[in-house]
Short mmCIF file of C-alpha atoms in Angstrom, two decimals:
data_model
loop_
_atom_site.label_atom_id
_atom_site.label_comp_id
_atom_site.label_asym_id
_atom_site.label_seq_id
_atom_site.Cartn_x
_atom_site.Cartn_y
_atom_site.Cartn_z
CA UNK P 1 0.00 0.00 0.00
CA UNK P 2 1.26 3.47 -0.94
CA UNK P 3 1.20 6.47 1.40
CA UNK P 4 0.19 10.00 0.45
CA UNK P 5 0.85 13.34 2.13
CA UNK P 6 -1.64 14.06 4.91
CA UNK P 7 -3.52 17.14 6.02
CA UNK P 8 -5.62 18.03 9.04
CA UNK P 9 -9.34 18.66 9.18
CA UNK P 10 -9.65 20.01 12.68
CA UNK P 11 -8.37 17.18 14.88
CA UNK P 12 -8.78 14.61 12.08
CA UNK P 13 -5.82 13.54 9.92
CA UNK P 14 -6.61 12.43 6.35
CA UNK P 15 -4.87 12.00 3.01
CA UNK P 16 -4.24 15.31 1.24
CA UNK P 17 -6.78 14.30 -1.39
CA UNK P 18 -9.93 12.27 -0.83
CA UNK P 19 -12.32 10.40 -3.11
CA UNK P 20 -15.82 11.68 -3.76
CA UNK P 21 -18.08 8.68 -4.32
CA UNK P 22 -21.36 10.39 -5.30
CA UNK P 23 -20.99 9.71 -9.01
CA UNK P 24 -20.87 5.98 -8.35
CA UNK P 25 -24.60 6.10 -7.58
CA UNK P 26 -25.98 9.51 -8.43
CA UNK P 27 -25.86 12.42 -10.84
CA UNK P 28 -23.83 11.14 -13.78
CA UNK P 29 -25.81 8.36 -15.40
CA UNK P 30 -25.58 4.60 -14.98
CA UNK P 31 -22.60 3.13 -13.19
CA UNK P 32 -21.07 -0.27 -12.55
CA UNK P 33 -20.93 -1.33 -8.90
CA UNK P 34 -18.09 -3.78 -9.48
CA UNK P 35 -16.04 -1.09 -11.20
CA UNK P 36 -16.81 1.38 -8.42
CA UNK P 37 -15.74 -1.05 -5.68
CA UNK P 38 -12.53 -1.78 -7.58
CA UNK P 39 -11.84 1.97 -7.81
CA UNK P 40 -12.42 2.42 -4.08
CA UNK P 41 -10.04 -0.44 -3.34
CA UNK P 42 -7.41 1.02 -5.68
CA UNK P 43 -7.79 4.41 -4.00
CA UNK P 44 -7.14 2.84 -0.61
CA UNK P 45 -4.14 0.95 -2.01
CA UNK P 46 -2.74 4.21 -3.40
CA UNK P 47 -2.99 5.89 0.00
CA UNK P 48 -6.32 7.72 -0.20
CA UNK P 49 -7.95 7.53 3.21
CA UNK P 50 -10.91 9.96 3.01
CA UNK P 51 -13.98 8.46 1.33
CA UNK P 52 -16.99 10.76 0.96
CA UNK P 53 -20.63 9.75 0.57
CA UNK P 54 -24.11 10.81 1.74
CA UNK P 55 -27.39 9.14 2.53
CA UNK P 56 -29.00 11.06 -0.36
CA UNK P 57 -26.74 9.69 -3.10
CA UNK P 58 -28.70 7.05 -4.94
CA UNK P 59 -31.29 7.15 -2.15
CA UNK P 60 -28.98 5.13 0.08
CA UNK P 61 -27.33 3.03 -2.62
CA UNK P 62 -24.00 4.87 -2.34
CA UNK P 63 -23.67 4.14 1.38
CA UNK P 64 -24.51 0.48 0.77
CA UNK P 65 -21.92 0.35 -2.01
CA UNK P 66 -19.21 1.82 0.19
CA UNK P 67 -20.22 -0.53 2.99
CA UNK P 68 -19.56 -3.48 0.68
CA UNK P 69 -16.25 -1.99 -0.45
CA UNK P 70 -15.10 -1.53 3.15
CA UNK P 71 -16.19 -4.91 4.47
CA UNK P 72 -13.57 -6.67 6.57
CA UNK P 73 -10.07 -5.23 7.08
CA UNK P 74 -10.60 -2.48 4.49
CA UNK P 75 -12.60 -0.53 7.07
CA UNK P 76 -9.43 0.25 9.02
CA UNK P 77 -7.87 1.87 5.95
CA UNK P 78 -10.62 4.45 5.50
CA UNK P 79 -11.71 7.67 7.10
CA UNK P 80 -15.40 7.37 6.33
CA UNK P 81 -17.41 10.55 5.81
CA UNK P 82 -21.13 10.69 5.15
CA UNK P 83 -23.83 13.34 5.25
CA UNK P 84 -27.49 13.71 6.23
CA UNK P 85 -30.14 16.38 5.92
CA UNK P 86 -31.97 15.71 2.66
CA UNK P 87 -35.12 14.02 3.92
CA UNK P 88 -36.43 13.35 0.40
CA UNK P 89 -35.55 10.64 -2.06
CA UNK P 90 -34.28 11.28 -5.57
CA UNK P 91 -36.91 12.80 -7.81
CA UNK P 92 -38.98 14.22 -4.96
CA UNK P 93 -39.25 17.88 -3.91
CA UNK P 94 -36.34 19.00 -1.76
CA UNK P 95 -36.92 18.68 1.99
CA UNK P 96 -34.18 19.57 4.47
CA UNK P 97 -34.39 18.35 8.07
CA UNK P 98 -32.03 19.18 10.90
CA UNK P 99 -34.27 18.53 13.91
CA UNK P 100 -32.79 16.44 16.71
CA UNK P 101 -35.07 13.46 16.14
CA UNK P 102 -34.11 13.30 12.48
CA UNK P 103 -30.39 13.60 13.27
CA UNK P 104 -30.60 10.43 15.38
CA UNK P 105 -32.80 8.61 12.87
CA UNK P 106 -30.57 9.47 9.91
CA UNK P 107 -27.37 8.42 11.68
CA UNK P 108 -28.73 5.03 12.67
CA UNK P 109 -29.94 4.43 9.11
CA UNK P 110 -26.51 5.37 7.69
CA UNK P 111 -24.73 3.07 10.12
CA UNK P 112 -26.97 0.20 8.98
CA UNK P 113 -26.41 0.85 5.28
CA UNK P 114 -22.66 1.29 5.73
CA UNK P 115 -22.41 -1.78 7.95
CA UNK P 116 -20.12 -0.03 10.44
CA UNK P 117 -20.27 0.82 14.13
CA UNK P 118 -19.14 4.42 13.75
CA UNK P 119 -18.82 7.22 11.19
CA UNK P 120 -15.51 9.09 11.20
CA UNK P 121 -16.83 12.41 9.88
CA UNK P 122 -20.55 13.19 9.93
CA UNK P 123 -21.78 16.21 7.99
CA UNK P 124 -25.02 18.14 7.95
CA UNK P 125 -25.58 18.15 4.18
CA UNK P 126 -27.57 21.38 4.08
CA UNK P 127 -28.60 23.73 6.87
CA UNK P 128 -32.26 23.52 7.93
CA UNK P 129 -33.35 27.15 8.26
CA UNK P 130 -36.43 26.13 10.26
CA UNK P 131 -34.33 24.63 13.08
CA UNK P 132 -31.71 26.45 15.15
CA UNK P 133 -28.26 25.18 14.19
CA UNK P 134 -27.63 24.76 17.90
CA UNK P 135 -30.30 22.05 18.03
CA UNK P 136 -28.89 20.21 15.02
CA UNK P 137 -25.26 20.32 16.15
CA UNK P 138 -26.28 19.55 19.74
CA UNK P 139 -27.91 16.33 18.53
CA UNK P 140 -24.85 15.55 16.40
CA UNK P 141 -22.67 16.08 19.49
CA UNK P 142 -24.78 13.49 21.32
CA UNK P 143 -23.85 11.03 18.57
CA UNK P 144 -20.18 11.73 19.31
CA UNK P 145 -20.78 11.10 23.01
CA UNK P 146 -22.53 7.83 22.13
CA UNK P 147 -19.56 6.66 20.05
CA UNK P 148 -21.54 6.57 16.80
CA UNK P 149 -19.64 9.49 15.27
CA UNK P 150 -16.05 10.68 15.73
CA UNK P 151 -15.97 14.18 14.16
CA UNK P 152 -18.58 16.67 12.95
CA UNK P 153 -18.84 18.68 9.76
CA UNK P 154 -21.16 21.01 7.88
CA UNK P 155 -21.74 21.34 4.14
CA UNK P 156 -22.51 24.57 2.27
CA UNK P 157 -22.82 26.54 5.52
CA UNK P 158 -22.35 30.29 5.81
CA UNK P 159 -19.91 32.08 8.09
CA UNK P 160 -22.44 33.00 10.78
CA UNK P 161 -23.76 29.43 10.92
CA UNK P 162 -20.22 28.10 11.26
CA UNK P 163 -19.58 30.32 14.26
CA UNK P 164 -22.79 29.27 16.00
CA UNK P 165 -22.23 25.59 15.25
CA UNK P 166 -18.61 25.61 16.40
CA UNK P 167 -19.67 27.18 19.70
CA UNK P 168 -21.78 24.07 20.41
CA UNK P 169 -19.22 21.45 19.38
CA UNK P 170 -15.93 21.64 17.43
CA UNK P 171 -16.53 21.45 13.70
CA UNK P 172 -13.76 19.54 11.96
CA UNK P 173 -14.59 20.36 8.35
CA UNK P 174 -16.70 22.43 6.01
CA UNK P 175 -17.52 20.72 2.73
CA UNK P 176 -18.45 23.21 0.04
CA UNK P 177 -17.95 23.67 -3.67
CA UNK P 178 -14.58 25.28 -4.45
CA UNK P 179 -12.75 25.31 -7.74
CA UNK P 180 -11.42 27.73 -10.33
CA UNK P 181 -14.97 28.44 -11.41
CA UNK P 182 -16.65 28.46 -7.98
CA UNK P 183 -14.96 30.76 -5.48
CA UNK P 184 -17.88 32.00 -3.38
CA UNK P 185 -16.36 30.99 -0.04
CA UNK P 186 -13.07 32.83 -0.43
CA UNK P 187 -14.13 36.26 0.82
CA UNK P 188 -15.78 35.42 4.14
CA UNK P 189 -16.30 31.70 4.75
CA UNK P 190 -12.73 30.41 4.33
CA UNK P 191 -11.28 33.07 6.66
CA UNK P 192 -13.80 32.10 9.37
CA UNK P 193 -12.89 28.43 8.94
CA UNK P 194 -9.24 29.30 9.41
CA UNK P 195 -9.97 31.45 12.44
CA UNK P 196 -11.84 28.54 14.05
CA UNK P 197 -9.51 25.75 12.90
CA UNK P 198 -12.07 24.17 10.58
CA UNK P 199 -10.64 22.27 7.61
CA UNK P 200 -11.96 22.85 4.09
CA UNK P 201 -13.15 19.99 1.88
CA UNK P 202 -13.87 21.23 -1.65
CA UNK P 203 -16.31 19.12 -3.63
CA UNK P 204 -16.47 19.38 -7.43
CA UNK P 205 -12.90 20.78 -7.51
CA UNK P 206 -12.87 20.04 -11.25
CA UNK P 207 -16.11 21.87 -11.96
CA UNK P 208 -18.09 18.64 -12.37
CA UNK P 209 -15.45 17.47 -14.82
CA UNK P 210 -15.72 20.56 -17.02
CA UNK P 211 -12.26 21.89 -16.11
CA UNK P 212 -10.65 18.69 -17.40
CA UNK P 213 -11.51 19.74 -20.95
CA UNK P 214 -13.26 16.43 -21.62
CA UNK P 215 -16.70 18.00 -22.08
CA UNK P 216 -17.26 20.47 -24.90
CA UNK P 217 -21.02 19.97 -25.25
CA UNK P 218 -23.92 18.15 -23.63
CA UNK P 219 -23.94 15.60 -26.43
CA UNK P 220 -23.15 12.15 -25.16
CA UNK P 221 -24.19 12.91 -21.58
CA UNK P 222 -26.93 10.63 -20.22
CA UNK P 223 -30.41 12.14 -20.03
CA UNK P 224 -30.31 11.98 -16.22
CA UNK P 225 -26.87 13.60 -15.95
CA UNK P 226 -27.08 16.44 -13.41
CA UNK P 227 -25.04 18.74 -15.66
CA UNK P 228 -27.96 19.00 -18.06
CA UNK P 229 -29.83 21.04 -15.43
CA UNK P 230 -26.98 23.38 -14.46
CA UNK P 231 -26.81 26.90 -15.91
CA UNK P 232 -23.07 26.80 -16.61
CA UNK P 233 -23.61 24.03 -19.14
CA UNK P 234 -26.53 25.79 -20.82
CA UNK P 235 -26.45 27.31 -24.30
CA UNK P 236 -24.93 30.77 -24.20
CA UNK P 237 -22.89 30.03 -21.09
CA UNK P 238 -21.12 26.92 -22.32
CA UNK P 239 -19.10 28.61 -25.07
CA UNK P 240 -17.88 31.36 -22.75
CA UNK P 241 -16.84 28.81 -20.16
CA UNK P 242 -15.11 26.67 -22.78
CA UNK P 243 -12.85 29.64 -23.58
CA UNK P 244 -11.60 29.50 -19.97
CA UNK P 245 -10.89 25.78 -20.29
CA UNK P 246 -8.96 26.28 -23.54
CA UNK P 247 -6.70 28.82 -21.83
CA UNK P 248 -6.15 26.47 -18.90
CA UNK P 249 -5.36 23.66 -21.30
CA UNK P 250 -2.64 25.77 -22.90
CA UNK P 251 -1.11 26.55 -19.49
CA UNK P 252 -1.25 22.87 -18.58
CA UNK P 253 0.52 21.88 -21.77
CA UNK P 254 3.34 24.29 -20.95
CA UNK P 255 3.60 22.63 -17.53
CA UNK P 256 3.48 19.11 -18.94
CA UNK P 257 0.31 18.16 -17.04
CA UNK P 258 -3.36 17.76 -17.94
CA UNK P 259 -5.85 20.60 -17.59
CA UNK P 260 -7.55 18.66 -14.82
CA UNK P 261 -4.30 18.23 -12.91
CA UNK P 262 -3.57 21.94 -13.21
CA UNK P 263 -7.04 22.89 -11.95
CA UNK P 264 -6.83 20.40 -9.10
CA UNK P 265 -3.32 21.50 -8.14
CA UNK P 266 -4.64 25.06 -7.93
CA UNK P 267 -7.19 23.88 -5.33
CA UNK P 268 -4.52 21.91 -3.44
CA UNK P 269 -2.44 25.11 -3.26
CA UNK P 270 -5.20 27.06 -1.50
CA UNK P 271 -3.75 25.98 1.87
CA UNK P 272 -2.57 23.03 3.92
CA UNK P 273 -6.03 22.83 5.49
CA UNK P 274 -7.66 22.09 2.11
CA UNK P 275 -8.54 18.50 1.16
CA UNK P 276 -10.37 18.29 -2.17
CA UNK P 277 -12.50 15.24 -2.96
CA UNK P 278 -12.59 14.86 -6.75
CA UNK P 279 -15.06 12.19 -7.72
CA UNK P 280 -14.51 9.40 -10.20
CA UNK P 281 -15.53 5.79 -10.72
CA UNK P 282 -12.59 4.97 -13.00
CA UNK P 283 -9.06 4.05 -11.93
CA UNK P 284 -7.56 5.98 -14.85
CA UNK P 285 -8.99 9.28 -13.63
CA UNK P 286 -8.23 8.39 -10.01
CA UNK P 287 -4.54 8.12 -10.87
CA UNK P 288 -4.64 11.32 -12.90
CA UNK P 289 -6.24 13.20 -10.00
CA UNK P 290 -3.68 11.92 -7.51
CA UNK P 291 -0.96 13.07 -9.86
CA UNK P 292 -1.99 16.64 -9.06
CA UNK P 293 -0.49 16.20 -5.59
CA UNK P 294 2.98 16.25 -7.17
CA UNK P 295 2.36 19.40 -9.21
CA UNK P 296 4.20 22.39 -7.75
CA UNK P 297 2.99 25.85 -8.79
CA UNK P 298 5.08 28.99 -8.49
CA UNK P 299 3.62 32.37 -7.60
CA UNK P 300 3.82 33.37 -11.27
CA UNK P 301 2.06 30.20 -12.38
CA UNK P 302 -0.70 30.67 -9.81
CA UNK P 303 -1.15 34.25 -11.02
CA UNK P 304 -1.39 33.03 -14.63
CA UNK P 305 -4.03 30.49 -13.67
CA UNK P 306 -6.02 33.13 -11.78
CA UNK P 307 -5.83 35.42 -14.81
CA UNK P 308 -7.03 32.62 -17.09
CA UNK P 309 -9.97 31.81 -14.84
CA UNK P 310 -10.96 35.00 -12.99
CA UNK P 311 -13.54 34.58 -10.24
CA UNK P 312 -16.02 36.81 -12.07
CA UNK P 313 -15.35 35.34 -15.51
CA UNK P 314 -17.60 32.28 -15.32
CA UNK P 315 -20.95 32.42 -17.08
CA UNK P 316 -23.99 31.13 -15.21
CA UNK P 317 -24.73 30.17 -11.63
CA UNK P 318 -23.40 26.89 -10.25
CA UNK P 319 -26.85 25.50 -9.44
CA UNK P 320 -30.37 26.04 -10.69
CA UNK P 321 -32.66 28.20 -8.55
CA UNK P 322 -34.14 25.25 -6.67
CA UNK P 323 -30.76 23.98 -5.50
CA UNK P 324 -29.37 27.45 -4.78
CA UNK P 325 -32.34 28.08 -2.48
CA UNK P 326 -31.04 25.55 0.07
CA UNK P 327 -27.45 26.85 0.20
CA UNK P 328 -26.84 28.64 3.51
CA UNK P 329 -25.41 32.14 3.51
#
């Protein structure tokens, strides 16, 4: 088994890059469970320790899949992170719940699906605005006291919510979207995380695969692919965003790396408290993503990347209106 550099998420030590497992069950068309399990095993063999899932992905299928992949001695190799809060199943109207009773119910259900006796990092997937965050995190803290959970996290939470939550129980990590084309948390949220000692776990660090340069149109994407509903992939926005990718691709070629590796290395360089979780179900892309850990970027190179992909240069919002409505802050 290979070892990778490690980073800290609060008091939790993990590999400097994790594996996002959502796409193995949700969002990107049909998948192959056997292939996904093999990719998880290869990730563990290559030194990845942080595996990320949620009870919402595939309406529970993703947790069951990871449970099978971690059966037996594999469990000891993984730092297992999952999330709760979406009380609906796929295809139903969005319902967010953070009440204490639901926290307990959701955790027990995740433990059953995962087939484990504890969760290493338990996130609130989205903040329930109808319930004080103190109630939600208080119930999550009770799970820690009961030994069912080791560390707590929040996902897509705003700065004020982070402060209130951290006052109830230490928050180890904030999982939010962060990449060259999504930089919303940089102004206020990331500084608060650093003030409080909360690690940052960027999801979609490759812009849902767009920053790799592999997608130049929606043609070929499955009908149920989540990208078909996202404004940045819509007509009128896509061409403008492709111009950014072409510039990144040219910079990557000069560096001798792929566009995806350059974009991922940029995220890795945001700080030693940043642990991105690029998602893939294929070993080829897993190895490519891990290769970004070896990419060193000078100040001049970082400036060139920032100039190629300015924070205000991306066309379209990152979610549709329905999904944006449940993002805190």
